[in-house]
C-alpha positions as a printed NumPy array, in Angstrom:
array([[ 48.112, -30.85 ,  -4.214],
       [ 50.378, -28.449,  -5.466],
       [ 51.195, -25.594,  -3.898],
       [ 53.699, -22.868,  -4.5  ],
       [ 54.877, -20.487,  -1.67 ],
       [ 56.516, -17.051,  -3.066],
       [ 58.887, -16.128,  -0.928],
       [ 58.584, -12.258,  -1.741],
       [ 60.761, -10.256,   0.541],
       [ 63.094, -10.979,   3.314],
       [ 65.283,  -7.702,   4.782],
       [ 67.943,  -8.048,   7.085],
       [ 69.188,  -5.659,   8.911],
       [ 72.435,  -5.546,  11.199],
       [ 71.97 ,  -4.508,  14.82 ],
       [ 75.018,  -3.392,  15.339],
       [ 78.003,  -0.649,  15.239],
       [ 79.535,   1.467,  12.87 ],
       [ 80.86 ,  -1.06 ,  11.097],
       [ 81.255,  -2.655,   7.991],
       [ 78.162,  -5.126,   7.389],
       [ 79.104,  -6.287,   3.991],
       [ 79.434, -10.293,   4.113],
       [ 77.989, -10.711,   8.121],
       [ 75.436, -12.733,   7.513],
       [ 74.099, -14.813,   4.747],
       [ 71.209, -16.969,   3.695],
       [ 71.837, -20.816,   3.475],
       [ 70.184, -24.043,   2.473],
       [ 70.322, -26.695,   4.874],
       [ 73.839, -28.139,   3.378],
       [ 74.933, -24.798,   3.514],
       [ 74.879, -23.513,  -0.153],
       [ 74.411, -19.837,  -0.253],
       [ 71.692, -18.53 ,  -2.112],
       [ 72.95 , -15.152,  -3.342],
       [ 70.352, -11.812,  -2.871],
       [ 67.555, -10.937,  -4.847],
       [ 66.559, -15.348,  -5.337],
       [ 63.528, -16.234,  -5.829],
       [ 62.433, -19.013,  -4.656],
       [ 59.449, -21.222,  -5.299],
       [ 58.469, -24.552,  -2.387],
       [ 55.741, -26.182,  -3.74 ],
       [ 57.115, -29.93 ,  -1.268],
       [ 54.208, -30.528,   0.653],
       [ 54.855, -32.862,   4.119],
       [ 52.424, -34.301,   6.732],
       [ 53.712, -31.997,   9.731],
       [ 53.42 , -33.447,  13.32 ],
       [ 49.958, -32.396,  14.255],
       [ 48.2  , -33.687,  10.952],
       [ 48.075, -31.303,   8.903],
       [ 50.138, -30.16 ,   6.438],
       [ 53.309, -27.803,   6.01 ],
       [ 56.234, -26.327,   2.899],
       [ 59.153, -26.062,   4.588],
       [ 61.057, -22.465,   2.911],
       [ 65.308, -24.909,   3.733],
       [ 66.48 , -21.283,   4.317],
       [ 68.605, -19.912,   7.301],
       [ 70.924, -17.289,   8.424],
       [ 74.614, -18.113,   9.234],
       [ 76.693, -15.322,  10.898],
       [ 80.095, -15.433,   8.586],
       [ 81.893, -13.526,  11.593],
       [ 83.938, -14.941,  14.073],
       [ 82.158, -13.659,  16.842],
       [ 78.826, -13.337,  18.429],
       [ 76.717, -10.571,  16.184],
       [ 72.76 ,  -9.247,  16.756],
       [ 70.705,  -9.743,  14.274],
       [ 66.877,  -8.706,  12.792],
       [ 64.746, -10.44 ,  10.22 ],
       [ 62.21 ,  -7.943,   8.322],
       [ 59.55 , -10.825,   6.946],
       [ 57.439,  -9.363,   4.715],
       [ 54.034, -11.469,   4.169],
       [ 52.197,  -9.28 ,   0.409],
       [ 49.561, -12.318,   0.227],
       [ 48.242, -16.145,   2.075],
       [ 45.415, -16.631,   0.617],
       [ 44.979, -19.749,   2.841],
       [ 47.091, -21.623,   5.514],
       [ 49.053, -19.603,   7.981],
       [ 53.003, -18.993,   7.919],
       [ 55.469, -19.89 ,  10.359],
       [ 58.097, -17.618,  11.333],
       [ 60.853, -19.593,  12.432],
       [ 64.369, -17.287,  13.112],
       [ 67.238, -16.647,  16.123],
       [ 65.55 , -19.557,  18.309],
       [ 62.375, -17.982,  18.166],
       [ 58.771, -19.175,  16.164],
       [ 55.547, -17.645,  15.723],
       [ 53.193, -18.412,  13.522],
       [ 50.869, -15.9  ,  11.466],
       [ 47.448, -16.41 ,   9.376],
       [ 47.06 , -12.919,   7.391],
       [ 49.491, -10.643,   5.571],
       [ 51.521,  -8.28 ,   7.606],
       [ 54.76 ,  -7.599,   7.991],
       [ 56.759,  -9.807,  11.162],
       [ 60.458,  -9.393,  13.012],
       [ 62.857, -11.092,  15.289],
       [ 65.952,  -9.752,  16.209],
       [ 68.517, -11.853,  18.666],
       [ 71.955, -12.626,  18.612],
       [ 73.189, -15.527,  16.213],
       [ 76.817, -17.637,  17.374],
       [ 79.506, -17.139,  15.302]])
């Protein structure tokens, strides 16, 4: 079974005081490789989940590139979800969604 998951839009907003936000956050893979802005990822590695279902994991992590705690707000825009559900895990909070829409998480990332 080949399933393709395309991340259409993942935007990052800074919840902080008026300062230069350039290079504050970056998206990385599990090994720390930076994912450049505008990258389109196709995920098709289906794995068994702990509950007897199937899952695709994006392997995308948000990294605080500063030396202090920083507030972050992440928005996931799901344009189409033809089957299954998407679980949005960010900043220590996971929630599953079974329909398209815009979902937001916010919190504080450690240095």
